[in-house]
Short mmCIF file of C-alpha atoms and ligand atoms in Angstrom, two decimals:
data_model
loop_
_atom_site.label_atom_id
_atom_site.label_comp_id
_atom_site.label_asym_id
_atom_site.label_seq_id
_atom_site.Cartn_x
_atom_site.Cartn_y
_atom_site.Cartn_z
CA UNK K 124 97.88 -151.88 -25.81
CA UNK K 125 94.80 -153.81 -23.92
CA UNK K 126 96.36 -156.91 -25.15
CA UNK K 127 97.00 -159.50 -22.40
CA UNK K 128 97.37 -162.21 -24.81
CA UNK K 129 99.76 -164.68 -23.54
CA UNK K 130 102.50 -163.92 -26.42
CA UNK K 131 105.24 -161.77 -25.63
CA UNK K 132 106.47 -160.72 -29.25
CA UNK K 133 106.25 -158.35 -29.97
CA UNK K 134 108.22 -157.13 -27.41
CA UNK K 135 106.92 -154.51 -25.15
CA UNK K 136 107.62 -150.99 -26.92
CA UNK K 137 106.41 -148.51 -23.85
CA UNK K 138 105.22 -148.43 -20.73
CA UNK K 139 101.50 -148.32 -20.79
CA UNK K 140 99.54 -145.42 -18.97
CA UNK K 141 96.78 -145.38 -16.97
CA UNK K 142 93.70 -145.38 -17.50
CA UNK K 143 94.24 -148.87 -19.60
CA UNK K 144 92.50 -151.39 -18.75
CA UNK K 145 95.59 -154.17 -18.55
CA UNK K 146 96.44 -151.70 -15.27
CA UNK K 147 93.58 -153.29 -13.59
CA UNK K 148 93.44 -156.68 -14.26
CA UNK K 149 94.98 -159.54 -12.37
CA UNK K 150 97.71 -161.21 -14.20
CA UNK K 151 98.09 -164.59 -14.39
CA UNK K 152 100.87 -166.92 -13.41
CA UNK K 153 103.68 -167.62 -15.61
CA UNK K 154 104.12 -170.90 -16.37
CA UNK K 155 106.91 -171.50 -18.85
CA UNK K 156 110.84 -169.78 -18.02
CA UNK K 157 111.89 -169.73 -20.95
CA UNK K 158 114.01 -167.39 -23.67
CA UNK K 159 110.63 -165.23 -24.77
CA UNK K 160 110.55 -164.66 -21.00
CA UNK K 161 114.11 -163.53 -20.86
CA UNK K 162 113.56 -161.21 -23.07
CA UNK K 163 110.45 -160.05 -21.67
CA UNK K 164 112.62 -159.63 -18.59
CA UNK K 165 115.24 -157.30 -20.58
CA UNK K 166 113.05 -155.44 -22.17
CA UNK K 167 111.18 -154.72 -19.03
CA UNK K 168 114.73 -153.68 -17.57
CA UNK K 169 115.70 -151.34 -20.67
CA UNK K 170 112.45 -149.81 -19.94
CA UNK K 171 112.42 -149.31 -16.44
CA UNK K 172 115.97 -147.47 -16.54
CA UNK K 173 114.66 -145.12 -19.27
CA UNK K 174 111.51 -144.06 -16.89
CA UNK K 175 114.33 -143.76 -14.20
CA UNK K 176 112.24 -146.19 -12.43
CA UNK K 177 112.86 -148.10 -9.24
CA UNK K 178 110.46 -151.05 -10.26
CA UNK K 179 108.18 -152.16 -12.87
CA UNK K 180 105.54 -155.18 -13.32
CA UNK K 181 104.97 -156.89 -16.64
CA UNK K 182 100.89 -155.45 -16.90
CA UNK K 183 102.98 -151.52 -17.15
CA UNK K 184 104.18 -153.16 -20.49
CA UNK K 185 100.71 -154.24 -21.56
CA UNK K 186 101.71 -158.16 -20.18
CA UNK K 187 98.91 -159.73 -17.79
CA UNK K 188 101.63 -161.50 -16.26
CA UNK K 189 102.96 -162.04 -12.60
CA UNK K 190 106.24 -160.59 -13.16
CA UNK K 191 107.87 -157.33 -11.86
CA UNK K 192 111.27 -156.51 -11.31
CA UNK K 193 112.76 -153.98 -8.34
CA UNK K 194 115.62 -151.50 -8.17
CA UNK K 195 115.27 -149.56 -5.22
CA UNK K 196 119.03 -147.91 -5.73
CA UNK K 197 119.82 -147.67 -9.35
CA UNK K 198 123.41 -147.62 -9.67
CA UNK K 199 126.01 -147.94 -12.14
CA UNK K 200 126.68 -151.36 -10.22
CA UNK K 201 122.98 -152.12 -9.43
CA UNK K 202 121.37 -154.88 -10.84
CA UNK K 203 117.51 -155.50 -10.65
CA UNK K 204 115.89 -158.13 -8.85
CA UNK K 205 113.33 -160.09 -11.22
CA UNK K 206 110.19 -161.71 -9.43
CA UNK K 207 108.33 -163.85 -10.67
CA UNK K 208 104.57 -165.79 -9.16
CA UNK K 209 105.84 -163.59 -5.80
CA UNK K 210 103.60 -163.97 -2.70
CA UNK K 211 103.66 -161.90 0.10
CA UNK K 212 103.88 -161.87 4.22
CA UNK K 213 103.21 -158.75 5.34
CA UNK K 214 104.54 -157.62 9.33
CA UNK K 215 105.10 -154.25 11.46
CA UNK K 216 103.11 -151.79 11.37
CA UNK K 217 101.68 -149.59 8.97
CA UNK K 218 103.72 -146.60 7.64
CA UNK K 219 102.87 -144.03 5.13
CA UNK K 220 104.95 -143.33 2.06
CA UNK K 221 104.71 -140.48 -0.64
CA UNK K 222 104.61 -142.86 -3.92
CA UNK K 223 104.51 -142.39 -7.78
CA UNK K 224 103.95 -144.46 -10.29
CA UNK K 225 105.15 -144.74 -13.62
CA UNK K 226 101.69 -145.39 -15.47
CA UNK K 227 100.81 -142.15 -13.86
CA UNK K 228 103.17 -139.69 -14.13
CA UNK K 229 102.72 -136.26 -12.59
CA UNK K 230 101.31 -138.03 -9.43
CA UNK K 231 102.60 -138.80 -6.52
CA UNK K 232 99.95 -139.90 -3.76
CA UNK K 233 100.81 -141.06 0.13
CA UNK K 234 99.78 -144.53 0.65
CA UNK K 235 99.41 -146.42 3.81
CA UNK K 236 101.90 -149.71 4.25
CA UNK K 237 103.14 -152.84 6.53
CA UNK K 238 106.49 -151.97 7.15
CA UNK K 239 107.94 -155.69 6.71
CA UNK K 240 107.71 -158.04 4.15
CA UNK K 241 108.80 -161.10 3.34
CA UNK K 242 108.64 -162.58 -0.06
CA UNK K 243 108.95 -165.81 -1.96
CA UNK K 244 109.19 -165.86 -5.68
CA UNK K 245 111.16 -167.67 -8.55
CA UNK K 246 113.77 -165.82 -10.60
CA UNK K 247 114.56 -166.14 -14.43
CA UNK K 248 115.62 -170.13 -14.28
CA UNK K 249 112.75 -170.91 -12.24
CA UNK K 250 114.06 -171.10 -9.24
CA UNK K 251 112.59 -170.07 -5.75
CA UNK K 252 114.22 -167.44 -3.30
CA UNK K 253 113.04 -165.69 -0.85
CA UNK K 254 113.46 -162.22 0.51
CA UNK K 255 112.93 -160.11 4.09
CA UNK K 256 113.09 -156.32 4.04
CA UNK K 257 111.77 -153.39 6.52
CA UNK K 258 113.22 -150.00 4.51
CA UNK K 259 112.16 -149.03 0.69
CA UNK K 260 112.66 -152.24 -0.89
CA UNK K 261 109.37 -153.62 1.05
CA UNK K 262 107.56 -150.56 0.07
CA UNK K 263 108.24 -151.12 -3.90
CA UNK K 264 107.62 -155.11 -3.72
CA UNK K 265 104.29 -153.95 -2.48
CA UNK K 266 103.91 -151.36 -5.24
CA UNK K 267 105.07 -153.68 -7.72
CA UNK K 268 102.72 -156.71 -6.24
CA UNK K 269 99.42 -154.69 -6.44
CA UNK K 270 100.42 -153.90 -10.35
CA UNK K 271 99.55 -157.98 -10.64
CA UNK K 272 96.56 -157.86 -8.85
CA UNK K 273 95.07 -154.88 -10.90
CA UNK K 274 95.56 -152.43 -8.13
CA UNK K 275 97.15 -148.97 -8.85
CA UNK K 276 97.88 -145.96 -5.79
CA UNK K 277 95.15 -144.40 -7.74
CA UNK K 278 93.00 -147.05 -5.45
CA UNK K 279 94.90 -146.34 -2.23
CA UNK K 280 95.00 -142.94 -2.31
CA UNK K 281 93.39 -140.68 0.64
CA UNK K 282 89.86 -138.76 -0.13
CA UNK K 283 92.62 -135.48 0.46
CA UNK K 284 94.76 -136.90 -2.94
CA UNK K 285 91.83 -138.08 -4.72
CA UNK K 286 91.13 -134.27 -4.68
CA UNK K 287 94.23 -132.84 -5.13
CA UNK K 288 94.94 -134.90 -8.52
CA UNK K 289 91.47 -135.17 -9.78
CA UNK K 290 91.78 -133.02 -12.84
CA UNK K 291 95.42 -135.42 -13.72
CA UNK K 292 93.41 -138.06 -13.55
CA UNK K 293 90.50 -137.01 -15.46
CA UNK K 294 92.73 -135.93 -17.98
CA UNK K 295 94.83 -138.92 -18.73
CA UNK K 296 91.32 -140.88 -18.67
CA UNK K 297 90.29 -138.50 -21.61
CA UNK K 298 93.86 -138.70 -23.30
CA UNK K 299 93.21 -142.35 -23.17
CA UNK K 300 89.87 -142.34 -24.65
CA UNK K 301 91.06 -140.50 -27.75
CA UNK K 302 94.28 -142.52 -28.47
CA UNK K 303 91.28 -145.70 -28.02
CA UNK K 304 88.83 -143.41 -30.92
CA UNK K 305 91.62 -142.96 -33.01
CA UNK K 306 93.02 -146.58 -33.09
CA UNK K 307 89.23 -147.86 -33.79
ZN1 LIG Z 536 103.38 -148.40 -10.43
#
């Protein structure tokens, strides 16, 4: 599940969990829009809705790509917003937030964030749009956008949650290491 090669078949079967090492690496661009990244897309969807998730980026599926894809109010009539090669402007001020994450469940952590944010990305076809939001959507696009730069809550949490979910963490990181010995 380290895999960041380029290929997206097979298609994504789980969300991956932290400690793994595709959680922390930048992802790279994407470059072609085609059907394989369609289905990426789906796939990413199916899985996000079975976490009960209100976003996901394509490295939680073991893909080093810049991808994610935001529902802030799942709804029968919702439909998620795909992002893809999104940058960022950050405004406001900073607000904290009680976040989880859905590489590491069990934890939720309050981070520190702009409360404005304006964002440019393509969709699906390749097209560019761009967004502006001050409420939760901004606060998941951020979320989302530090999952393609290799940067988890686990990095932005305060010295007081670093304590408070240290044995969690150590845990999963030794969960990890025997699902690694037993796949060598
Ligand atoms: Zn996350």
């Amino acid at each position: 599940m380290t895999d960041s090669n380029p290929e997206f078949e097979p298609p994504p079967t789980r969300i991956v969990l932290y400690p793994d090492p595709v959680l922390t690496s930048p992802a790279s661009p994407v470059t072609a829009f085609d059907g394989e990244l369609h289905a990426l897309v789906e796939r990413m969807i199916e899985l996000m809705r079975e976490a009960e998730g209100v976003g996901l980026a394509a490295p939680q599926v073991g893909v080093s790509r810049r991808i994610f894809i935001a529902e802030p109010e799942p709804g029968p009539e919702s439909v998620p917003v795909v992002f893809i090669n999104p940058e960022l402007e950050l405004g406001g001020v900073l607000e904290p937030f009680e976040e989880g994450c859905l590489s590491i469940p069990e934890v939720r952590v309050m981070v520190r964030r702009p409360n404005v944010v304006k964002i440019r990305a393509f969709d699906l076809d390749g097209h560019p749009f761009e967004l502006e939001d001050d409420d939760f959507p901004a606060r998941v696009w951020q979320h989302e956008f530090d999952h393609l730069e290799g940067v988890l809550i686990t990095d932005r949490m305060s010295p007081r949650d670093r304590l408070v979910h240290r044995k969690r963490l150590k845990s999963m990181r030794e969960d990890f290491e025997d699902i690694e010995d037993i796949g060598r």
